[in-house]
Amino acid sequence: MKGRLTRKERRRVIITSIFCFFIIGLSVISSVSNMVKIGEKKSEKKELTQKLEELKDEEITLSDDVEKLKNPEYAARYAREKYLYSKNGEKILKIN
């Protein structure tokens, strides 16, 4: 008789077990959720890093263009080629 649990003790063990499983379940669900979020953030970081590199390259190109456009001869030639501006007496022939 000493090895058997009373009804109250058995109920207490069952309730405690259910409570422990509930806490463990919540911990597992929370951990999985956080792992998924971490994966998404890593993917987002990779995309943003790539975009940052592209923007840095574009910035270098644009700053080079700004430096070139400070030269009046280059600016005039660029305007003639890009926007079909001409000097007095010049004729423009556009060939595709």
Coordinates of N, CA and C in Angstrom, one line a residue:
M1 N 0.8 -1.2 0.0 CA 0.0 0.0 0.0 C 0.8 1.3 0.0
K2 N 2.1 1.1 0.5 CA 2.9 2.3 0.5 C 3.3 2.9 -0.8
G3 N 3.3 2.0 -1.9 CA 3.7 2.4 -3.2 C 2.6 3.1 -4.0
R4 N 1.4 3.0 -3.6 CA 0.3 3.6 -4.4 C 0.1 5.1 -4.0
L5 N -0.3 5.9 -5.0 CA -0.6 7.3 -4.7 C -2.1 7.4 -4.4
T6 N -2.4 8.3 -3.5 CA -3.8 8.6 -3.2 C -4.4 9.4 -4.4
R7 N -5.7 9.5 -4.3 CA -6.4 10.2 -5.4 C -6.0 11.6 -5.5
K8 N -5.8 12.4 -4.4 CA -5.4 13.8 -4.4 C -4.0 13.9 -5.0
E9 N -3.1 13.0 -4.6 CA -1.7 13.0 -5.1 C -1.6 12.7 -6.6
R10 N -2.4 11.8 -7.0 CA -2.5 11.4 -8.5 C -3.0 12.6 -9.3
R11 N -4.0 13.3 -8.8 CA -4.6 14.5 -9.5 C -3.5 15.6 -9.5
R12 N -2.8 15.8 -8.4 CA -1.7 16.8 -8.4 C -0.6 16.5 -9.4
V13 N -0.2 15.2 -9.5 CA 0.8 14.8 -10.4 C 0.3 15.1 -11.9
I14 N -0.9 14.7 -12.2 CA -1.4 14.9 -13.5 C -1.5 16.4 -13.9
I15 N -2.0 17.2 -13.0 CA -2.1 18.6 -13.2 C -0.7 19.2 -13.4
T16 N 0.2 18.9 -12.6 CA 1.6 19.4 -12.7 C 2.2 18.9 -14.0
S17 N 1.9 17.7 -14.4 CA 2.5 17.2 -15.7 C 1.9 18.0 -16.9
I18 N 0.6 18.2 -16.8 CA -0.1 18.9 -17.9 C 0.5 20.4 -18.0
F19 N 0.7 21.0 -16.8 CA 1.2 22.3 -16.8 C 2.6 22.4 -17.3
C20 N 3.5 21.4 -17.0 CA 4.8 21.3 -17.5 C 4.9 21.1 -19.0
F21 N 4.0 20.2 -19.5 CA 4.0 20.0 -21.0 C 3.5 21.3 -21.7
F22 N 2.6 22.0 -21.1 CA 2.1 23.2 -21.7 C 3.2 24.3 -21.8
I23 N 4.0 24.4 -20.7 CA 5.1 25.4 -20.7 C 6.2 24.9 -21.7
I24 N 6.5 23.6 -21.7 CA 7.5 23.2 -22.7 C 7.0 23.4 -24.1
G25 N 5.7 23.1 -24.4 CA 5.1 23.4 -25.7 C 5.2 24.8 -26.1
L26 N 4.9 25.7 -25.2 CA 5.0 27.2 -25.5 C 6.4 27.6 -25.8
S27 N 7.4 27.0 -25.1 CA 8.8 27.3 -25.3 C 9.2 26.8 -26.7
V28 N 8.8 25.6 -27.1 CA 9.2 25.1 -28.4 C 8.6 25.9 -29.5
I29 N 7.3 26.3 -29.4 CA 6.7 27.1 -30.4 C 7.3 28.4 -30.5
S30 N 7.6 29.1 -29.4 CA 8.3 30.4 -29.4 C 9.7 30.3 -30.0
S31 N 10.4 29.2 -29.7 CA 11.8 29.0 -30.3 C 11.7 28.8 -31.8
V32 N 10.8 28.0 -32.3 CA 10.6 27.8 -33.7 C 10.2 29.1 -34.4
S33 N 9.3 29.9 -33.8 CA 8.9 31.1 -34.4 C 10.1 32.1 -34.5
N34 N 10.9 32.2 -33.4 CA 12.1 33.0 -33.5 C 13.1 32.6 -34.5
M35 N 13.2 31.3 -34.7 CA 14.2 30.8 -35.7 C 13.7 31.2 -37.1
V36 N 12.4 31.1 -37.3 CA 11.9 31.5 -38.6 C 12.1 33.0 -38.9
K37 N 11.9 33.8 -37.9 CA 12.1 35.3 -38.0 C 13.6 35.6 -38.2
I38 N 14.5 34.8 -37.6 CA 15.9 35.1 -37.8 C 16.3 34.7 -39.2
G39 N 15.7 33.7 -39.7 CA 16.0 33.3 -41.1 C 15.5 34.4 -42.1
E40 N 14.3 34.9 -41.8 CA 13.8 36.0 -42.7 C 14.7 37.2 -42.6
K41 N 15.1 37.6 -41.4 CA 16.0 38.8 -41.2 C 17.3 38.6 -41.9
K42 N 17.9 37.3 -41.9 CA 19.1 37.1 -42.6 C 19.0 37.3 -44.1
S43 N 17.8 36.8 -44.6 CA 17.6 36.9 -46.0 C 17.4 38.4 -46.4
E44 N 16.7 39.1 -45.6 CA 16.5 40.5 -45.8 C 17.8 41.3 -45.8
K45 N 18.7 40.9 -44.8 CA 20.0 41.5 -44.7 C 20.8 41.3 -45.9
K46 N 20.8 40.1 -46.5 CA 21.5 39.8 -47.7 C 21.0 40.6 -48.9
E47 N 19.7 40.8 -49.0 CA 19.2 41.6 -50.1 C 19.6 43.0 -49.9
L48 N 19.5 43.5 -48.7 CA 19.8 44.9 -48.5 C 21.3 45.2 -48.7
T49 N 22.1 44.3 -48.3 CA 23.6 44.4 -48.5 C 23.9 44.5 -50.0
Q50 N 23.2 43.6 -50.8 CA 23.4 43.6 -52.2 C 22.9 45.0 -52.8
K51 N 21.8 45.5 -52.3 CA 21.3 46.7 -52.8 C 22.2 47.9 -52.4
L52 N 22.8 47.8 -51.2 CA 23.7 48.8 -50.8 C 25.0 48.9 -51.7
E53 N 25.5 47.7 -52.1 CA 26.6 47.7 -53.0 C 26.3 48.3 -54.3
E54 N 25.1 48.0 -54.8 CA 24.6 48.5 -56.1 C 24.5 50.0 -56.0
L55 N 24.0 50.5 -54.9 CA 23.9 52.0 -54.8 C 25.2 52.7 -54.6
K56 N 26.2 52.0 -53.9 CA 27.5 52.6 -53.8 C 28.2 52.7 -55.2
D57 N 28.0 51.6 -56.0 CA 28.5 51.6 -57.4 C 27.9 52.8 -58.2
E58 N 26.6 52.9 -58.0 CA 25.9 54.0 -58.7 C 26.4 55.4 -58.3
E59 N 26.6 55.5 -57.0 CA 27.1 56.8 -56.4 C 28.5 57.1 -57.0
I60 N 29.3 56.1 -57.2 CA 30.7 56.3 -57.7 C 30.5 56.8 -59.2
T61 N 29.6 56.1 -59.9 CA 29.4 56.5 -61.3 C 28.9 57.9 -61.4
L62 N 27.9 58.3 -60.6 CA 27.3 59.6 -60.6 C 28.3 60.7 -60.2
S63 N 29.1 60.4 -59.2 CA 30.1 61.4 -58.8 C 31.2 61.6 -59.9
D64 N 31.5 60.5 -60.7 CA 32.4 60.6 -61.8 C 31.8 61.5 -62.9
D65 N 30.5 61.3 -63.1 CA 29.8 62.1 -64.1 C 29.7 63.6 -63.7
V66 N 29.6 63.8 -62.4 CA 29.5 65.2 -62.0 C 30.9 65.9 -62.2
E67 N 31.9 65.2 -61.9 CA 33.3 65.7 -62.2 C 33.5 66.0 -63.6
K68 N 33.0 65.1 -64.5 CA 33.2 65.3 -65.9 C 32.4 66.5 -66.4
L69 N 31.2 66.6 -65.9 CA 30.3 67.7 -66.3 C 30.8 69.1 -65.9
K70 N 31.7 69.1 -64.9 CA 32.3 70.4 -64.5 C 33.2 71.0 -65.7
N71 N 33.6 70.1 -66.6 CA 34.4 70.6 -67.7 C 33.4 71.1 -68.8
P72 N 33.5 72.4 -69.2 CA 32.5 72.9 -70.1 C 32.5 72.2 -71.5
E73 N 33.7 71.8 -71.9 CA 33.7 71.2 -73.3 C 33.0 69.8 -73.2
Y74 N 33.2 69.1 -72.2 CA 32.6 67.8 -72.0 C 31.1 68.0 -71.9
A75 N 30.6 69.0 -71.1 CA 29.2 69.3 -70.9 C 28.6 69.6 -72.2
A76 N 29.2 70.4 -73.0 CA 28.6 70.8 -74.3 C 28.5 69.6 -75.2
R77 N 29.6 68.8 -75.3 CA 29.5 67.6 -76.1 C 28.4 66.6 -75.6
Y78 N 28.3 66.5 -74.3 CA 27.3 65.6 -73.7 C 25.9 66.1 -74.1
A79 N 25.7 67.4 -74.0 CA 24.4 67.9 -74.3 C 24.0 67.7 -75.8
R80 N 25.0 67.9 -76.6 CA 24.8 67.7 -78.1 C 24.5 66.2 -78.4
E81 N 25.2 65.3 -77.8 CA 24.9 63.9 -78.0 C 23.6 63.4 -77.4
K82 N 23.4 63.8 -76.2 CA 22.3 63.2 -75.4 C 21.0 63.9 -75.8
Y83 N 21.0 65.2 -75.8 CA 19.7 66.0 -76.0 C 19.6 66.7 -77.3
L84 N 20.5 66.3 -78.3 CA 20.5 66.9 -79.6 C 20.5 68.4 -79.7
Y85 N 21.3 69.0 -78.8 CA 21.5 70.4 -78.9 C 22.6 70.7 -80.0
S86 N 22.5 71.9 -80.5 CA 23.5 72.1 -81.6 C 24.0 73.6 -81.4
K87 N 25.2 73.8 -82.0 CA 25.8 75.1 -82.1 C 25.1 75.9 -83.2
N88 N 25.3 77.2 -83.2 CA 24.7 77.9 -84.4 C 25.3 77.4 -85.7
G89 N 24.4 77.1 -86.6 CA 24.9 76.7 -87.9 C 25.1 75.2 -88.0
E90 N 25.0 74.4 -87.0 CA 25.2 73.0 -87.0 C 23.9 72.3 -87.4
K91 N 24.0 71.2 -88.1 CA 22.8 70.4 -88.4 C 23.0 69.1 -87.7
I92 N 21.9 68.6 -87.2 CA 21.9 67.3 -86.5 C 21.3 66.2 -87.3
L93 N 22.0 65.2 -87.5 CA 21.5 64.0 -88.2 C 21.5 62.8 -87.1
K94 N 20.3 62.3 -86.9 CA 20.2 61.3 -85.9 C 20.1 59.9 -86.6
I95 N 21.1 59.1 -86.3 CA 21.1 57.8 -87.0 C 20.9 56.7 -85.9
N96 N 19.9 55.9 -86.1 CA 19.6 54.8 -85.1 C 20.3 53.5 -85.5

